[in-house]
mmCIF file of C-alpha atoms in Angstrom:
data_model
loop_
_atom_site.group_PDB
_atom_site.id
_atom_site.type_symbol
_atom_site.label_atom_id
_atom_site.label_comp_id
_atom_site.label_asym_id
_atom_site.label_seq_id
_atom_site.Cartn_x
_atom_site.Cartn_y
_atom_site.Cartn_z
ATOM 1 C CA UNK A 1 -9.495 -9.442 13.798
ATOM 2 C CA UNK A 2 -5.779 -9.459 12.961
ATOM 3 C CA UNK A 3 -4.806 -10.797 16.489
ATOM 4 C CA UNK A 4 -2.234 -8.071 16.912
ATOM 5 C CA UNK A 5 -3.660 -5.368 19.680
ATOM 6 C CA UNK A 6 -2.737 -2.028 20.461
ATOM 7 C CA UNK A 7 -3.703 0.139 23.124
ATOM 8 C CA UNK A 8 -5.105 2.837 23.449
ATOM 9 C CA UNK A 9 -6.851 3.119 20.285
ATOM 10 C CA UNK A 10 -7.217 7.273 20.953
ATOM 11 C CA UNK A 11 -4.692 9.844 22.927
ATOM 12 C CA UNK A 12 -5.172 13.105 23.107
ATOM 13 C CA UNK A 13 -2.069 15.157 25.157
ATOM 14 C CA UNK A 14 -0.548 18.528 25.211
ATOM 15 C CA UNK A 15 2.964 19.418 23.257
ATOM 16 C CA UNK A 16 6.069 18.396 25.274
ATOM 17 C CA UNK A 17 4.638 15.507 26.791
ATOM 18 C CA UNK A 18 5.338 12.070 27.086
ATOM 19 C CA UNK A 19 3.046 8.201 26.013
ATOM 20 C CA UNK A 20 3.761 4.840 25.188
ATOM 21 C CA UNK A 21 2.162 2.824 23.093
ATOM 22 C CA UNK A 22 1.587 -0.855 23.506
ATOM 23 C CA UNK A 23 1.327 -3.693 20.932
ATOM 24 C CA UNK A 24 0.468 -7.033 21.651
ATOM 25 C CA UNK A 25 1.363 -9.148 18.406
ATOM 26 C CA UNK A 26 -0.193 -12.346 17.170
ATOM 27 C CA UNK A 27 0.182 -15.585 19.530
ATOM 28 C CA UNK A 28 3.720 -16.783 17.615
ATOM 29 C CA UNK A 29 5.210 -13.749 15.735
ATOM 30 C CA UNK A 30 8.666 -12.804 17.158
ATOM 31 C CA UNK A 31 8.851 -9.581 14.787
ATOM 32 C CA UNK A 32 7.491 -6.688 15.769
ATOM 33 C CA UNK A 33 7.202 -3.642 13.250
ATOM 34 C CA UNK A 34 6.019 0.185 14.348
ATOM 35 C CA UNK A 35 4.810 2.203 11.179
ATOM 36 C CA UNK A 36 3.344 5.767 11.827
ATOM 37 C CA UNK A 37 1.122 7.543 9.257
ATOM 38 C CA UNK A 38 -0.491 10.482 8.503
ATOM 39 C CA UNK A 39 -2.191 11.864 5.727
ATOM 40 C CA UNK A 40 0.532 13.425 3.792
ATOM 41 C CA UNK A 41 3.431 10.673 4.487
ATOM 42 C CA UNK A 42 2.118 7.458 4.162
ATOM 43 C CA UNK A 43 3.262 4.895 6.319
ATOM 44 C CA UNK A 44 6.414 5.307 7.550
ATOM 45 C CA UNK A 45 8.558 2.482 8.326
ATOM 46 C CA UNK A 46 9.550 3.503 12.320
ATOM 47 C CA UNK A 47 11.389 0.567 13.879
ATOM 48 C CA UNK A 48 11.468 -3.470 14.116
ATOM 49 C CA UNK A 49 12.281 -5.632 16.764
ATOM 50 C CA UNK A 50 12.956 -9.359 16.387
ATOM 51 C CA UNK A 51 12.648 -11.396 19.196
ATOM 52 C CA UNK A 52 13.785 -8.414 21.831
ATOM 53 C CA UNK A 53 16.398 -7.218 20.135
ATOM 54 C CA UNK A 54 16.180 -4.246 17.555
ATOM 55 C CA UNK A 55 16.587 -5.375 13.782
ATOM 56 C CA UNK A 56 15.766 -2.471 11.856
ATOM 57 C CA UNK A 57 15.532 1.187 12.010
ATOM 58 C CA UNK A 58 13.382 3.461 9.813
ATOM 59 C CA UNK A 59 13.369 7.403 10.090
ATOM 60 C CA UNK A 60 12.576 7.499 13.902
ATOM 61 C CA UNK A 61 13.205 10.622 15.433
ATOM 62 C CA UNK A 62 15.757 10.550 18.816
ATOM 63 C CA UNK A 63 12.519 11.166 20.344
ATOM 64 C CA UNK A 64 11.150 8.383 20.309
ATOM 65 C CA UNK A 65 12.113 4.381 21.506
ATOM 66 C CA UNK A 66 10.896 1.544 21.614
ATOM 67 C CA UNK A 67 11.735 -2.026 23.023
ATOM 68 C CA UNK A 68 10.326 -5.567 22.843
ATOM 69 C CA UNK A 69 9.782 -7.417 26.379
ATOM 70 C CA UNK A 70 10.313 -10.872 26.737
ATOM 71 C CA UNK A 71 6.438 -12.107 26.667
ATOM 72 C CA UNK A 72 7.182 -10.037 23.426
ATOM 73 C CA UNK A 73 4.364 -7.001 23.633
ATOM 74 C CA UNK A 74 6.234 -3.953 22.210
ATOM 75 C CA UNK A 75 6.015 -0.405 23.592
ATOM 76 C CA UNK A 76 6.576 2.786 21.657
ATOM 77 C CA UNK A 77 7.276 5.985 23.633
ATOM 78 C CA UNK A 78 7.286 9.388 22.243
ATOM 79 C CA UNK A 79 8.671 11.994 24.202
ATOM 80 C CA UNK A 80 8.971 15.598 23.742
ATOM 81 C CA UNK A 81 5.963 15.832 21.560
ATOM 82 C CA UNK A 82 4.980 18.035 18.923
ATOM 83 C CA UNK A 83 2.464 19.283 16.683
ATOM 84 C CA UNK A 84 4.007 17.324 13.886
ATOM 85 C CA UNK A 85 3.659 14.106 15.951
ATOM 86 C CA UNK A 86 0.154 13.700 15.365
ATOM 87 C CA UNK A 87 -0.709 10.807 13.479
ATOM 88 C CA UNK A 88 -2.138 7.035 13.483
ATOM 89 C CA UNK A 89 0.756 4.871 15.181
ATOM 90 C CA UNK A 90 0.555 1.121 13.730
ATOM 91 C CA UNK A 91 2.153 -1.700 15.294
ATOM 92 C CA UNK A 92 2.503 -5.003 13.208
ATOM 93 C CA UNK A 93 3.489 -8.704 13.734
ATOM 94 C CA UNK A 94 4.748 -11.480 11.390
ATOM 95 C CA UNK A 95 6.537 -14.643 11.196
ATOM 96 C CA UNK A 96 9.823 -14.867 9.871
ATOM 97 C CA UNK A 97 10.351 -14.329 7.903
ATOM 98 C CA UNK A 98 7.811 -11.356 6.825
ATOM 99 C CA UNK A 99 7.934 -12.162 3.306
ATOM 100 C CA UNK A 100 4.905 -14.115 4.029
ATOM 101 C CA UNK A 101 3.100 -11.001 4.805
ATOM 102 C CA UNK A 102 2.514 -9.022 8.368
ATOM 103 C CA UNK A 103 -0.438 -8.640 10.287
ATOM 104 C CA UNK A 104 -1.435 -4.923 11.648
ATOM 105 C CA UNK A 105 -3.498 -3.753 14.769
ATOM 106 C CA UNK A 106 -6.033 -1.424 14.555
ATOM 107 C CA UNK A 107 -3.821 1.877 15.516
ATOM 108 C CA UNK A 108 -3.539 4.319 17.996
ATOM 109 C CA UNK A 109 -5.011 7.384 16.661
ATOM 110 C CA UNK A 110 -2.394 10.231 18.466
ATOM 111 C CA UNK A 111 -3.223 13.812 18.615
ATOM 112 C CA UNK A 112 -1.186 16.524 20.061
ATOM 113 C CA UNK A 113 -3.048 19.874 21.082
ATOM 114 C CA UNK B 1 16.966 3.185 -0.010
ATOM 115 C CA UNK B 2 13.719 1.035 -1.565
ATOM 116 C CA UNK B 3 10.809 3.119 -2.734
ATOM 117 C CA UNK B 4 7.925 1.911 -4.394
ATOM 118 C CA UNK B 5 5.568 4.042 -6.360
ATOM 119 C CA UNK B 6 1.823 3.316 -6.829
ATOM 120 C CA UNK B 7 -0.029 4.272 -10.064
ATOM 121 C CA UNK B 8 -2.638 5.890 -9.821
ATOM 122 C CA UNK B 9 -2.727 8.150 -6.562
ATOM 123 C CA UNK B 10 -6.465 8.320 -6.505
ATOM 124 C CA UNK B 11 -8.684 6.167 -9.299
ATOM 125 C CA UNK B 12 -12.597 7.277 -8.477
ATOM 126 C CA UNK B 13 -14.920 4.686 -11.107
ATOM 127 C CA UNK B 14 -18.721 3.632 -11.248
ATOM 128 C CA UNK B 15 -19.363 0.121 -9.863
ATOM 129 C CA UNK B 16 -19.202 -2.551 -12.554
ATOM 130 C CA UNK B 17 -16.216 -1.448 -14.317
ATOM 131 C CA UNK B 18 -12.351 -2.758 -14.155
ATOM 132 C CA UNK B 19 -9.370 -1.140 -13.145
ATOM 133 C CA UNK B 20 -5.439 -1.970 -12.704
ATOM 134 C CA UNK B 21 -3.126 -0.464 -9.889
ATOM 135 C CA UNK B 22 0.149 -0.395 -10.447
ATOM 136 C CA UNK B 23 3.509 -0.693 -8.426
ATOM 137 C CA UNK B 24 6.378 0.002 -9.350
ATOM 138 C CA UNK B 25 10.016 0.050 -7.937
ATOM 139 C CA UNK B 26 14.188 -0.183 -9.617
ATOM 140 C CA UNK B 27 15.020 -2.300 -6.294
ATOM 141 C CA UNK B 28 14.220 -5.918 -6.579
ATOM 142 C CA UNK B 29 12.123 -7.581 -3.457
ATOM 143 C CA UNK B 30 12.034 -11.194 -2.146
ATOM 144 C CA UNK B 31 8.427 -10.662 -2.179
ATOM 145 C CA UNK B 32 5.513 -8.513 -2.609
ATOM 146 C CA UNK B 33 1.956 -7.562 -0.813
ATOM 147 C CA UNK B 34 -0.745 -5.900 -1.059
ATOM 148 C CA UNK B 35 -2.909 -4.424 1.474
ATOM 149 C CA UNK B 36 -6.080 -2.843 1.972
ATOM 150 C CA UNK B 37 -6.713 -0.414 4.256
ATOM 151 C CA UNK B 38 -10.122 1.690 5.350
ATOM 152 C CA UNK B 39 -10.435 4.478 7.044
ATOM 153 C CA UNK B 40 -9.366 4.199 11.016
ATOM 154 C CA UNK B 41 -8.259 0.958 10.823
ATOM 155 C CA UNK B 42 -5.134 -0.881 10.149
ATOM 156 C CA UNK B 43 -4.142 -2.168 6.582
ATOM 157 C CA UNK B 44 -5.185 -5.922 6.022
ATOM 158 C CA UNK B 45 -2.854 -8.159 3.767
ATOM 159 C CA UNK B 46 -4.879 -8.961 0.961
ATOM 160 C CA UNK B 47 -2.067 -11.752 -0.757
ATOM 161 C CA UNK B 48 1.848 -11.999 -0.878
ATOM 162 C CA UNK B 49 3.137 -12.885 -4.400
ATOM 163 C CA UNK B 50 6.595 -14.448 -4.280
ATOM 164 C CA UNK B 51 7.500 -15.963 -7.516
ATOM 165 C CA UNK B 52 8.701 -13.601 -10.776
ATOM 166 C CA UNK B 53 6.276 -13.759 -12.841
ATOM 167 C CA UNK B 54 3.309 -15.003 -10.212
ATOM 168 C CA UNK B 55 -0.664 -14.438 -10.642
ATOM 169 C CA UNK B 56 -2.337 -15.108 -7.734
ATOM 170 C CA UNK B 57 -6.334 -14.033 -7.839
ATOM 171 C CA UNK B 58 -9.131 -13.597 -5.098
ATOM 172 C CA UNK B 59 -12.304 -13.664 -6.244
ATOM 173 C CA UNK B 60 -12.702 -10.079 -8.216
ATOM 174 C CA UNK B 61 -8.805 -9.275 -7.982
ATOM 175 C CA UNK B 62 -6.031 -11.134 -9.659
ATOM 176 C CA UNK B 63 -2.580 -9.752 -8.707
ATOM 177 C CA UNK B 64 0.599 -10.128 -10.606
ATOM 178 C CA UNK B 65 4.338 -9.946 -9.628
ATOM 179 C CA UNK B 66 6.786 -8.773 -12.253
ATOM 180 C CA UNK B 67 9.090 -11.212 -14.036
ATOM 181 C CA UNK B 68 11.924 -9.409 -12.514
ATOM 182 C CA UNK B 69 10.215 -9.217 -9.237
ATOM 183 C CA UNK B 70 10.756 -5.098 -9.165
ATOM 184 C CA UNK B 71 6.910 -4.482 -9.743
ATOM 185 C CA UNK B 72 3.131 -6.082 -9.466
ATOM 186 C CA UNK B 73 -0.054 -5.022 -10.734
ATOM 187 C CA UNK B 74 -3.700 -5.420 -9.185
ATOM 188 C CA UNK B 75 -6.521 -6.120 -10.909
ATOM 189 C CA UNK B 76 -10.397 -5.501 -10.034
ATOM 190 C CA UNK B 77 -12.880 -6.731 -12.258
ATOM 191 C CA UNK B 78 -16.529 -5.457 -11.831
ATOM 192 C CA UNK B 79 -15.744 -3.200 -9.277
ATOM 193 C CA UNK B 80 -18.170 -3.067 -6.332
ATOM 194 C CA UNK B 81 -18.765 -0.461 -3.437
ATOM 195 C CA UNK B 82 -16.986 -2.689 -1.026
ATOM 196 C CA UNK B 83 -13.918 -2.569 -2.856
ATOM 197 C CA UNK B 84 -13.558 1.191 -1.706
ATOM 198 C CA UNK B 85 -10.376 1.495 0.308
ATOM 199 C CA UNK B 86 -6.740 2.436 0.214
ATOM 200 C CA UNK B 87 -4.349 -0.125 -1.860
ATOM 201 C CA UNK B 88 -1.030 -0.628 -0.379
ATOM 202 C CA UNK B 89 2.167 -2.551 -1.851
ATOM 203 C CA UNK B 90 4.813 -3.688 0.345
ATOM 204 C CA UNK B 91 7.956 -4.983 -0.634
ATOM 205 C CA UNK B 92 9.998 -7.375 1.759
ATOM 206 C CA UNK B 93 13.691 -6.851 0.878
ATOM 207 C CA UNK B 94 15.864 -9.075 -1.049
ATOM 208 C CA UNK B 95 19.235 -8.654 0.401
ATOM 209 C CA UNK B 96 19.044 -9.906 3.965
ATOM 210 C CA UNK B 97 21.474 -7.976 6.220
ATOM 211 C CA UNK B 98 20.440 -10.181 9.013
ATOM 212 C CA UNK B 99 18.250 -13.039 10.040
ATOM 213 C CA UNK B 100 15.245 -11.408 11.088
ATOM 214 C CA UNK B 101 16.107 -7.322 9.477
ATOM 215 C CA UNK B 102 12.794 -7.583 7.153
ATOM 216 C CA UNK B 103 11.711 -4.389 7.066
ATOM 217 C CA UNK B 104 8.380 -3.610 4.673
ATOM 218 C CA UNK B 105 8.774 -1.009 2.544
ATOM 219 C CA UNK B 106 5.606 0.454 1.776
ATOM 220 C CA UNK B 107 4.110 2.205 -1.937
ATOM 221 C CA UNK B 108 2.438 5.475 -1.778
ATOM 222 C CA UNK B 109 -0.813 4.230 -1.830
ATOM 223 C CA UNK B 110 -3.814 4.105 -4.361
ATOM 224 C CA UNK B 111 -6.962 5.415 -2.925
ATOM 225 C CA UNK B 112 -9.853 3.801 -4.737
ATOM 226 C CA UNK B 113 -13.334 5.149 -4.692
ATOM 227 C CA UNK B 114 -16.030 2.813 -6.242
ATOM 228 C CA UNK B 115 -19.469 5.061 -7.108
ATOM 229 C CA UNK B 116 -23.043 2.910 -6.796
#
């Protein structure tokens, strides 16, 4: 157990609609880092928030946002979806900084029908 | 842009036998991790190397970070079923832009398959 959660672990929803995703990260990290992947990309670097506030931006479509609460859980939404959206959405924690390493939840496994 | 590029894509042997993964990158990182990852579940960091030049081993693997810290090797000796998964490097950037901007860049992956 990594200590980071994410919810829900499956979604299943129809083209053009809208979910959020929610991390909790480990009890301590103030860094919070989305990844998505599917099988022919990798993991793509998505978004990272630092202590609320946005730090870092990967190739995240205008589709999609995310934010970082105070009690620091994290929430992805995806909007508009697509075919091409379907994928396993990770959320990770660290420390700062993340040179140390980061710490991933188990996923939430996204498919759009 | 960092990339980092993981040698070999796929790497299938029988169970007693060694093997190296490579990663490789031009950018040089403040650090770099590995991660292993199985099927439906999130990757798990394995061991940060930090140090040009650094060997850090667990157990069957040692790991080593480049001198110039742009690449890092893993290797497996007598390779056993459970070390089936997908091998991840991540590099944390060197040049900070901000306190805090540490994106991971991630490798392409090594899937390893070890045969009973």
């Amino acid at each position: 157990d990594s200590g980071v959660t994410q919810t829900p672990k499956h979604l299943i929803t129809a083209t053009g609609q809208r979910v959020t995703l929610r991390c909790s990260p480990r009890s301590g990290d103030l860094s919070v880092y989305w990844y998505q992947q599917s099988l022919d990309q990798g993991l793509q670097f998505l978004i990272q928030y630092y202590n609320g506030e946005e730090r870092a931006k990967g190739n995240i479509l205008e589709r999609f946002s995310a934010q970082q609460f105070p009690d620091l859980h994290s929430e992805l939404n995806l909007s508009s979806l697509e075919l091409g959206d379907s994928a396993l959405y990770f959320c990770a924690s660290s420390v700062v900084p993340s040179a140390v390493g980061a710490f991933f939840g188990q996923g939430t496994r996204l498919t759009v029908v | 842009t960092q990339l980092l590029e993981q040698s070999p894509q796929f790497l299938s042997i029988q169970e007693g036998e060694n093997l190296t993964v490579y990663c490789n990158s031009s950018s040089v990182f403040s650090s770099l991790q590995w991660y292993r990852q199985e099927p439906g579940e999130g990757p798990v960091l394995l061991v940060t190397v930090v140090t040009g030049g650094e060997v850090k081993k667990l157990k069957r693997l040692t790991f080593q970070f480049g001198d110039a810290r742009k690449d890092s090797s893993l290797h497996i000796t007598a390779a056993q079923p459970g070390d089936t998964g997908l091998y991840l490097c991540a590099g944390a950037p060197s040049v900070k832009t901000n306190f805090g901007n540490e994106k991971l860049t991630f490798g392409t992956g090594t899937r390893l398959t070890i045969i009973p």
